[in-house]
PDB file of C-alpha atoms and ligand atoms in Angstrom:
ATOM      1  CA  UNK A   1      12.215  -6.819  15.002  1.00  0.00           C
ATOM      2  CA  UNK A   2      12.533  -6.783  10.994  1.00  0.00           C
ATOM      3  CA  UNK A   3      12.013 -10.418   9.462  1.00  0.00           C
ATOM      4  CA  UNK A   4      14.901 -11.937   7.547  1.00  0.00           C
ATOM      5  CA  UNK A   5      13.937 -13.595   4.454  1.00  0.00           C
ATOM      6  CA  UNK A   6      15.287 -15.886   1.632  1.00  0.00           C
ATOM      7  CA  UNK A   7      14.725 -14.249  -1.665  1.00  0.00           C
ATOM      8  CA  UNK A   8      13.662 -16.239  -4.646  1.00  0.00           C
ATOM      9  CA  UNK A   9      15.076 -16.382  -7.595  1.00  0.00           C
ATOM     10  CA  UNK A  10      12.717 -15.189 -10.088  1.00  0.00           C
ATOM     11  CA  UNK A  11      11.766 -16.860 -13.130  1.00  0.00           C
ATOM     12  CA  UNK A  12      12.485 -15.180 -16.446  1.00  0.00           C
ATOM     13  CA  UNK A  13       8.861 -14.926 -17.639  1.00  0.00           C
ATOM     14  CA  UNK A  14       7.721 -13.784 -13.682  1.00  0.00           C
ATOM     15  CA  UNK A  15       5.745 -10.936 -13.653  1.00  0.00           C
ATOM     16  CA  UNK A  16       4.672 -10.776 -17.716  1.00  0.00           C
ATOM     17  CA  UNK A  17       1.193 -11.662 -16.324  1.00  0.00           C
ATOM     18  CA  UNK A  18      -0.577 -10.787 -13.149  1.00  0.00           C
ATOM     19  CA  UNK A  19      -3.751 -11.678 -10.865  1.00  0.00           C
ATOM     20  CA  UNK A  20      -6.535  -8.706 -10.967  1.00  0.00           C
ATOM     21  CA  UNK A  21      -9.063  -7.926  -9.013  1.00  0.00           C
ATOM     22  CA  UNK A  22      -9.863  -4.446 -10.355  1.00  0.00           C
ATOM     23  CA  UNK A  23      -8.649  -1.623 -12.774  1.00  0.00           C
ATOM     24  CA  UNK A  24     -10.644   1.700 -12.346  1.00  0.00           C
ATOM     25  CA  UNK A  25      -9.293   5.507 -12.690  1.00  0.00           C
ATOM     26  CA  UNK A  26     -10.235   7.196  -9.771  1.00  0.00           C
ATOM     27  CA  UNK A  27      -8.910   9.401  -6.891  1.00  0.00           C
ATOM     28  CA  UNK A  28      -6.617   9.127  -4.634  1.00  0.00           C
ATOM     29  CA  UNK A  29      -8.040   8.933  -0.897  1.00  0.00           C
ATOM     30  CA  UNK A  30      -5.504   8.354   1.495  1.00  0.00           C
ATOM     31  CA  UNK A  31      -2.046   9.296   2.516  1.00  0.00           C
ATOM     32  CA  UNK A  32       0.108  12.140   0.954  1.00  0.00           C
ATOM     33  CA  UNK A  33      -1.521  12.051  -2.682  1.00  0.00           C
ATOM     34  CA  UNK A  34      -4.568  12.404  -1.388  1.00  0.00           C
ATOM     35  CA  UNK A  35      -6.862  14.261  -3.966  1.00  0.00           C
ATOM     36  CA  UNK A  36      -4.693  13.304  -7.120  1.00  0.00           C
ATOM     37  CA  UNK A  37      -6.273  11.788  -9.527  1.00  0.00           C
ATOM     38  CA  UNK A  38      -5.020   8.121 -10.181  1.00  0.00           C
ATOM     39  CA  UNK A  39      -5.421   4.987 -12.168  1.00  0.00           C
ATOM     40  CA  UNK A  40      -5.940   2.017  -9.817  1.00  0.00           C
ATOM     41  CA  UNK A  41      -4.321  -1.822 -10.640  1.00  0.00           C
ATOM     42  CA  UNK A  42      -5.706  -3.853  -7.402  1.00  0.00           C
ATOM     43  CA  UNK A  43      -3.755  -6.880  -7.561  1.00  0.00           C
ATOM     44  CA  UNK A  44      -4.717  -9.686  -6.370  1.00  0.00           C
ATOM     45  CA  UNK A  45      -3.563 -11.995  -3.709  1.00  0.00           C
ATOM     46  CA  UNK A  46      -2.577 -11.715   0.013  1.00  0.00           C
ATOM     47  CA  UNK A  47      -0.248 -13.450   2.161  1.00  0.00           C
ATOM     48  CA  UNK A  48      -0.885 -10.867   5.226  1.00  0.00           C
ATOM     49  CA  UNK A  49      -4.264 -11.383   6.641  1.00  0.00           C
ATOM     50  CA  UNK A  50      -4.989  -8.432   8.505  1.00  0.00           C
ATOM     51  CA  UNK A  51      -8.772  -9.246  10.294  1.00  0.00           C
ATOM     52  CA  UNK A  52     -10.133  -5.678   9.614  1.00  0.00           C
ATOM     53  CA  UNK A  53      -9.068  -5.855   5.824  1.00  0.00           C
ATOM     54  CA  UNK A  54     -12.001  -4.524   3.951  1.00  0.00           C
ATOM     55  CA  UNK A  55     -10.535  -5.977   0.781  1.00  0.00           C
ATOM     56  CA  UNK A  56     -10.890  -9.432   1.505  1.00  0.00           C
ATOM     57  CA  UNK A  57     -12.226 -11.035  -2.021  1.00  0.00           C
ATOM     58  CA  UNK A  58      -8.486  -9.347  -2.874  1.00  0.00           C
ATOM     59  CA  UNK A  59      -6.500 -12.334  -0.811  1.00  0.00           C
ATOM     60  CA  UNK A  60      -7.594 -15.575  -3.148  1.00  0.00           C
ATOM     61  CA  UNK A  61      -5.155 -14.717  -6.384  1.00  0.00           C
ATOM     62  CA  UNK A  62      -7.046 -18.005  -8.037  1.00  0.00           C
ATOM     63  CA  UNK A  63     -10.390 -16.208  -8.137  1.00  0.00           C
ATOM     64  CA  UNK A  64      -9.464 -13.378 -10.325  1.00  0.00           C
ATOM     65  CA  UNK A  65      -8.351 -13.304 -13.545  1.00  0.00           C
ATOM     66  CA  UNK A  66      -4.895 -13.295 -14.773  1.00  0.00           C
ATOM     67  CA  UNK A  67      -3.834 -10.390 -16.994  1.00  0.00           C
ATOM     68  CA  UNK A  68      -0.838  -9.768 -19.708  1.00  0.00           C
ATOM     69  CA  UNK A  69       1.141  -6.941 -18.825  1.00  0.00           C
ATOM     70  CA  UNK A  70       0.434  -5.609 -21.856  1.00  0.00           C
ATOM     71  CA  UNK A  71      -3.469  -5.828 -21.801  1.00  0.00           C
ATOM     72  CA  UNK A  72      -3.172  -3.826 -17.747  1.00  0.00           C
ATOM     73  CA  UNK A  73      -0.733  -0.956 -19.642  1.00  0.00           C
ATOM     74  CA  UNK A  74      -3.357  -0.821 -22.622  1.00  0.00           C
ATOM     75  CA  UNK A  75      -6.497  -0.156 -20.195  1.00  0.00           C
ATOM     76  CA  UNK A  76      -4.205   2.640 -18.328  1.00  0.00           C
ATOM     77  CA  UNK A  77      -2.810   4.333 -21.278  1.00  0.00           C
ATOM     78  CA  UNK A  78      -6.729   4.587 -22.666  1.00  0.00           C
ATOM     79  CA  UNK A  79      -7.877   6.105 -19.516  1.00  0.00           C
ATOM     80  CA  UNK A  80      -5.568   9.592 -19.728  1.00  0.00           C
ATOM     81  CA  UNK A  81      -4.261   8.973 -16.423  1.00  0.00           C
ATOM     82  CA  UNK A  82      -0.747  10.473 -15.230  1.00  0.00           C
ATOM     83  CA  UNK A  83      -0.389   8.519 -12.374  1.00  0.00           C
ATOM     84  CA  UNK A  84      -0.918   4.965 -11.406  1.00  0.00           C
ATOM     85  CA  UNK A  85      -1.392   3.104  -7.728  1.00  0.00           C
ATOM     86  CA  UNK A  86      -0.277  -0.635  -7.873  1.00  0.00           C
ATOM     87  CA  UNK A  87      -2.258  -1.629  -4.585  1.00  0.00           C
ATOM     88  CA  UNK A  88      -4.018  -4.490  -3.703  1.00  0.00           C
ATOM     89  CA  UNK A  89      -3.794  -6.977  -1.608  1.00  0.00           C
ATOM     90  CA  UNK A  90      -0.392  -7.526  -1.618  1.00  0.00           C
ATOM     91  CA  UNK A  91       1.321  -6.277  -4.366  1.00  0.00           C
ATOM     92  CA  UNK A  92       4.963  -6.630  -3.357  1.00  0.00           C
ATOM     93  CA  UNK A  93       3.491 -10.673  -3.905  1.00  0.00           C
ATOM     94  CA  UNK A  94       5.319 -10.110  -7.479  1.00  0.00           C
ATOM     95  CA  UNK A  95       8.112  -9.143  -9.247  1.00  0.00           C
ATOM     96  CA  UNK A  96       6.733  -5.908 -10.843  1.00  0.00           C
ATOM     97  CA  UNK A  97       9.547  -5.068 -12.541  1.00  0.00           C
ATOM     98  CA  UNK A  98       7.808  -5.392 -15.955  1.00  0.00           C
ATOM     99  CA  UNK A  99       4.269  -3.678 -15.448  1.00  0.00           C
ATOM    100  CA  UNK A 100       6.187  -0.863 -13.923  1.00  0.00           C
ATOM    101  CA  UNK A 101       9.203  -0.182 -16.885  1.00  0.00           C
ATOM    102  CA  UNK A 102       5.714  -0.695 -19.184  1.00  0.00           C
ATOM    103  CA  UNK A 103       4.269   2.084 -16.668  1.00  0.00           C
ATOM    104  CA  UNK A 104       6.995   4.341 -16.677  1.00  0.00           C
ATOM    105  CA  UNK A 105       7.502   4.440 -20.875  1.00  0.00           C
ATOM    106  CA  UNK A 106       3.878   6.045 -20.593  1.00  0.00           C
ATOM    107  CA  UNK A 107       5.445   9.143 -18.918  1.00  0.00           C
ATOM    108  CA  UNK A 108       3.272   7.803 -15.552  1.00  0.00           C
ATOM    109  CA  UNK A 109       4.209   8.305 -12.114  1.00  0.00           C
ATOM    110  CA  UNK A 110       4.269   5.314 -10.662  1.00  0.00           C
ATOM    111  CA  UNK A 111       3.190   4.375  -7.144  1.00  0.00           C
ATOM    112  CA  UNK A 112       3.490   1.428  -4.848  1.00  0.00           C
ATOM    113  CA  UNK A 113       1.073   0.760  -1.736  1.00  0.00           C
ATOM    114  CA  UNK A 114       2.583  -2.345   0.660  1.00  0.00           C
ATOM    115  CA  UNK A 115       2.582  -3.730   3.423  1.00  0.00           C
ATOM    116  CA  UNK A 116       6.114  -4.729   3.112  1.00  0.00           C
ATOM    117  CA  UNK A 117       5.429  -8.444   3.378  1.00  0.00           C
ATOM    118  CA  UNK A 118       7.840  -9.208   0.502  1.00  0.00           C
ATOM    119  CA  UNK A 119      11.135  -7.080  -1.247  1.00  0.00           C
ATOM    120  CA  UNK A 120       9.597  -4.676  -3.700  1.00  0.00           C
ATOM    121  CA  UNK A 121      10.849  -5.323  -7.171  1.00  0.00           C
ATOM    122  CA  UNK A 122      10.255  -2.300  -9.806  1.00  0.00           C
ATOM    123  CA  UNK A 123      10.751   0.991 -10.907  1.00  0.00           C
ATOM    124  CA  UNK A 124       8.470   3.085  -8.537  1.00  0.00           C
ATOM    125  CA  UNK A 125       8.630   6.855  -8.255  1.00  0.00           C
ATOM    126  CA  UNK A 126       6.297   6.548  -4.869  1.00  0.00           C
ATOM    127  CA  UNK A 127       6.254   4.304  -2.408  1.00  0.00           C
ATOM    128  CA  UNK A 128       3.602   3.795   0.534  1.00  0.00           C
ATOM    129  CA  UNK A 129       4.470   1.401   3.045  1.00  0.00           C
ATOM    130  CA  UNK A 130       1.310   0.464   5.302  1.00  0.00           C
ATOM    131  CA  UNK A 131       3.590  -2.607   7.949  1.00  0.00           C
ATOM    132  CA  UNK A 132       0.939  -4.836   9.555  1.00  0.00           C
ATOM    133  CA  UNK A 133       1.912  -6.692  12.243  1.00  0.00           C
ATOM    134  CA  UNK A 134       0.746 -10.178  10.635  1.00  0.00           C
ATOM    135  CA  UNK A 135       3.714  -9.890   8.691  1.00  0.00           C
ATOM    136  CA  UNK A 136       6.406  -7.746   9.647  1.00  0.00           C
ATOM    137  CA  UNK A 137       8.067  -5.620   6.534  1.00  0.00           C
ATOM    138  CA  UNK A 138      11.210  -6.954   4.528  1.00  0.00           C
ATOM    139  CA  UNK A 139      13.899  -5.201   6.338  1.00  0.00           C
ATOM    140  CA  UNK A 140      14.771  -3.261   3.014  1.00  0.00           C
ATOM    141  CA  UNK A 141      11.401  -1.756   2.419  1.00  0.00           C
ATOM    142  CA  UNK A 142      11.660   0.925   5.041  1.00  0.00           C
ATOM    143  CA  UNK A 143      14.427   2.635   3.517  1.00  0.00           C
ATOM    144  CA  UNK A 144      12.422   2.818   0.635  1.00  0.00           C
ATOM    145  CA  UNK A 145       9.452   4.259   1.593  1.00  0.00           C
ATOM    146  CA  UNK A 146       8.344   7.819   0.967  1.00  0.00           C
ATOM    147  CA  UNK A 147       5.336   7.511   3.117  1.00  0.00           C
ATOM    148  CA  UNK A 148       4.799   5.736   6.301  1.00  0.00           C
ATOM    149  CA  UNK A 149       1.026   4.841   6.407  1.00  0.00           C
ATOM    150  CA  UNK A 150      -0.060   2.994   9.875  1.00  0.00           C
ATOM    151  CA  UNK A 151      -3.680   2.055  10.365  1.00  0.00           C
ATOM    152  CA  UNK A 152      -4.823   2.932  13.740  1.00  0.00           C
ATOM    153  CA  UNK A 153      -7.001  -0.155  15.183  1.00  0.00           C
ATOM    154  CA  UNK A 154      -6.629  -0.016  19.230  1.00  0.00           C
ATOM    155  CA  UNK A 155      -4.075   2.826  21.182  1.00  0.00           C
ATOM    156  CA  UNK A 156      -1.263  -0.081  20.801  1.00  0.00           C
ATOM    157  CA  UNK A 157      -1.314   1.057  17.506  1.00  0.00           C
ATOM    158  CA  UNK A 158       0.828   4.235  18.541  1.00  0.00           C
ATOM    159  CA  UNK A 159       3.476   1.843  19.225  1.00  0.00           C
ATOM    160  CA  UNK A 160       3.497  -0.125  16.512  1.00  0.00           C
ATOM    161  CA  UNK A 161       3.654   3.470  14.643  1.00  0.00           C
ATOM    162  CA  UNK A 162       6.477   4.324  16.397  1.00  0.00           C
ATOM    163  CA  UNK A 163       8.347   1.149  15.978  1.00  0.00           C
ATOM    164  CA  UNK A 164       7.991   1.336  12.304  1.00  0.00           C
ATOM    165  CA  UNK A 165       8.784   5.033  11.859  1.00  0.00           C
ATOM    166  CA  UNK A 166      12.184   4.523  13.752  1.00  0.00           C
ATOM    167  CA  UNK A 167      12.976   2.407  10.569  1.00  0.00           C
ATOM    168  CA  UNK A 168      12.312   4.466   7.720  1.00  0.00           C
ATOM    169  CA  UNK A 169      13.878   7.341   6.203  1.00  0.00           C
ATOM    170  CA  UNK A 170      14.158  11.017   7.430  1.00  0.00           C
ATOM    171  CA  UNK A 171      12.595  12.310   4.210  1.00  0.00           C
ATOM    172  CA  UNK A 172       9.417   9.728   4.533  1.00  0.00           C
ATOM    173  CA  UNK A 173       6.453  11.060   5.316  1.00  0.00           C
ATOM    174  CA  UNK A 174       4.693   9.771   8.834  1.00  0.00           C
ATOM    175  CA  UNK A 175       0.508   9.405   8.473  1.00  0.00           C
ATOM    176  CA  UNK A 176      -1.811   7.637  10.857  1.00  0.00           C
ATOM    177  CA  UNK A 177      -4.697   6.517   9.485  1.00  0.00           C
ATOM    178  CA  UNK A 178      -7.876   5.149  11.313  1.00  0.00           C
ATOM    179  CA  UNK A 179      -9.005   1.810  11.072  1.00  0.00           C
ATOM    180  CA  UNK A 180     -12.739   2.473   9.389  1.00  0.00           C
ATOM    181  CA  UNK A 181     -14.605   0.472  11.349  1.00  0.00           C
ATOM    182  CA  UNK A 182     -13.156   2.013  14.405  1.00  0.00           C
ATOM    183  CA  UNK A 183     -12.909   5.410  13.286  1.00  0.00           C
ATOM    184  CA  UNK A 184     -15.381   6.979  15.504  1.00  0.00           C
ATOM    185  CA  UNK A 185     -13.479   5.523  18.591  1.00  0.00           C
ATOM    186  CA  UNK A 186      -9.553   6.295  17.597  1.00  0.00           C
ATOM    187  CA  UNK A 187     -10.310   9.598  15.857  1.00  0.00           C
ATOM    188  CA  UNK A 188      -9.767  11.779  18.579  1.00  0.00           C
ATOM    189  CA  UNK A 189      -7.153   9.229  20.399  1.00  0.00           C
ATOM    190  CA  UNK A 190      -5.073  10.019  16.618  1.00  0.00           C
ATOM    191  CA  UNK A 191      -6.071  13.933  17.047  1.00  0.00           C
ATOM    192  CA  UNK A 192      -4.420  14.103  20.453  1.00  0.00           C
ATOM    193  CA  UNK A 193      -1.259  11.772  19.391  1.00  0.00           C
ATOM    194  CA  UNK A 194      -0.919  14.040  16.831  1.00  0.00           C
ATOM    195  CA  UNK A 195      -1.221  17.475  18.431  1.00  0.00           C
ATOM    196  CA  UNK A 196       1.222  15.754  21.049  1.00  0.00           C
ATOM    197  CA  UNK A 197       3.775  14.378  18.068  1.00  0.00           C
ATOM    198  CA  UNK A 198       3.539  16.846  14.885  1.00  0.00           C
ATOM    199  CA  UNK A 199       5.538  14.876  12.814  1.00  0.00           C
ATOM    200  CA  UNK A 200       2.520  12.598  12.359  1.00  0.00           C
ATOM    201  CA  UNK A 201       0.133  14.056  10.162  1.00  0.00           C
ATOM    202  CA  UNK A 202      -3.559  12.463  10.412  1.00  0.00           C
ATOM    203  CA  UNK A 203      -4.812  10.495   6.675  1.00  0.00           C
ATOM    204  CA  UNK A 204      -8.226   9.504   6.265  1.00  0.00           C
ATOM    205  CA  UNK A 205      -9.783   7.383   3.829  1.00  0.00           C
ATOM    206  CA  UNK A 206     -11.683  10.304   2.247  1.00  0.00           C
ATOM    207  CA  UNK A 207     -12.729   8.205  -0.818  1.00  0.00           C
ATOM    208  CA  UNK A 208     -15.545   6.455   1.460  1.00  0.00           C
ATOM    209  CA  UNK A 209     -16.284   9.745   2.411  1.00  0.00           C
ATOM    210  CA  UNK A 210     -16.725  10.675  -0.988  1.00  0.00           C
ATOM    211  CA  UNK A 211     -18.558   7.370  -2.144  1.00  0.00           C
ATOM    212  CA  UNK A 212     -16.131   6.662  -4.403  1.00  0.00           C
ATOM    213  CA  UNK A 213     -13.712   3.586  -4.963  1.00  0.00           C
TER     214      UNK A 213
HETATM  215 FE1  LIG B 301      -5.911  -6.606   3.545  1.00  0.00          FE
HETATM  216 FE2  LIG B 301      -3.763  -5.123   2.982  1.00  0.00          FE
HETATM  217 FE3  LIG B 301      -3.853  -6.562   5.264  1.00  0.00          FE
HETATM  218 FE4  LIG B 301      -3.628  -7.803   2.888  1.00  0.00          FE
HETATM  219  S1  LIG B 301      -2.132  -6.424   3.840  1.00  0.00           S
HETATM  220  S2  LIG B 301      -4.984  -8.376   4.571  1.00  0.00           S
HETATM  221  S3  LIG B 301      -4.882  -6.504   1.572  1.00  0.00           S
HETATM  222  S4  LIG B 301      -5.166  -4.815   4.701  1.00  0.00           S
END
C-alpha cells in the first residue's frame, strides 16, 4: 500500500541552499553504476529512520552546514567529474530542482538515490529508488525509477522486494542488496533468491570492500 500525500507548495527561494554533510569525488559502489566514477553531494537530513542506517550523523539537517547552490556546483565542476550522485539521507527532503538544472548546464549526468519518502523534484537522468518500509515511497516515485535497490535485512525482505518491484517500471532495473551488518547471514539466502528469480540481479556495497567512501 503506496502512501498518499499532500504536496507543499514550495517557496520561491526553496532549494537555492541546501544542508551538507559531505562532498567527495569518488566511485560508485552499489547498484547498476557500480564502478563509475562519481561526484558525491550527501545531503543532509532524514525523515525515514531506518535502524541499520550506517549514515546516521546524515538525519540531523541542523548539524551540518548549509550550502549555496552555487558554492555545491563550484566544488563539482573543479573536481572533473561527469557524473554526480545526490544521496544522502534523504534527498527527495528538497526541491532539487535548482542544484540539478545547475548540474545538468555542466554537461553532468545526474543521479538521484531515494528512498521515496517524498515526490522527487528535478531534472535527473538516473534515478535509484532504495523504499524502506519506515516510510513507504510517494506513489509517483516508482514510475520513475530506473533502478530498484532493496536492502536485504531478514528473508521478509524478499517480500518487501517483491511488493515494491510490482510497482515500478518494466525498464527499471531490480537489485538486492545486503544489509552490511548482516551480510554474512543473507548472502547466500540473496544467491539462492536470485538463481531462483533472474530478474534480480545481486548489488553489493563494493566501496567498503574497497575502503573507500
Ligand atoms: Fe539512513 Fe537512508 Fe534509511 Fe534515511 S532512508 S535512515 S539515510 S538508510
Amino acid at each position: 500500500m503506496t502512501l498518499t500525500k499532500t504536496r507543499i507548495k514550495p517557496k520561491k527561494t526553496e532549494g537555492e541552499t541546501l544542508p551538507v554533510m559531505e562532498l567527495f569525488y569518488s566511485v560508485q559502489g552499489e547498484g547498476a553504476h557500480t564502478g563509475k566514477a562519481a561526484f558525491f553531494i550527501r545531503l543532509a537530513g532524514c525523515d525515514v529512520g531506518c535502524h541499520w542506517c550506517d549514515v546516521k550523523d546524515s538525519w540531523d539537517a541542523d548539524k551540518h552546514p548549509v550550502m549555496s547552490v552555487k558554492d555545491i556546483v563550484e566544488e563539482v565542476g573543479l573536481s572533473g567529474a561527469n557524473r554526480v550522485i545526490v544521496t544522502g539521507g534523504e534527498p527527495a527532503m528538497y526541491d532539487l530542482t535548482h542544484l540539478t538544472t545547475s548540474l545538468k548546464k555542466l554537461g553532468l549526468a545526474v543521479h538521484l538515490e531515494t528512498s521515496g519518502s517524498s515526490e522527487v523534484r528535478g531534472a535527473f537522468d538516473w534515478i535509484c529508488l532504495s523504499p524502506k518500509k519506515r516510510k513507504e515511497p510517494w506513489e509517483e516515485v516508482f514510475s520513475k525509477a530506473d533502478e530498484l535497490k532493496v536492502v536485504i535485512y531478514n528473508k521478509d525482505d524478499f517480500n518487501w522486494a517483491e511488493k515494491n518491484a510490482a510497482l515500478v517500471s518494466k525498464k527499471c532495473k531490480l537489485y538486492l542488496q545486503p544489509e552490511w551488518s548482516k551480510a554474512d547471514k543473507v548472502m547466500p539466502l540473496i544467491v539462492e533468491y536470485t538463481k531462483k528469480h533472474p530478474r534480480w540481479q545481486v548489488s553489493l556495497q563494493t566501496h567498503k570492500y574497497l575502503g573507500i567512501r
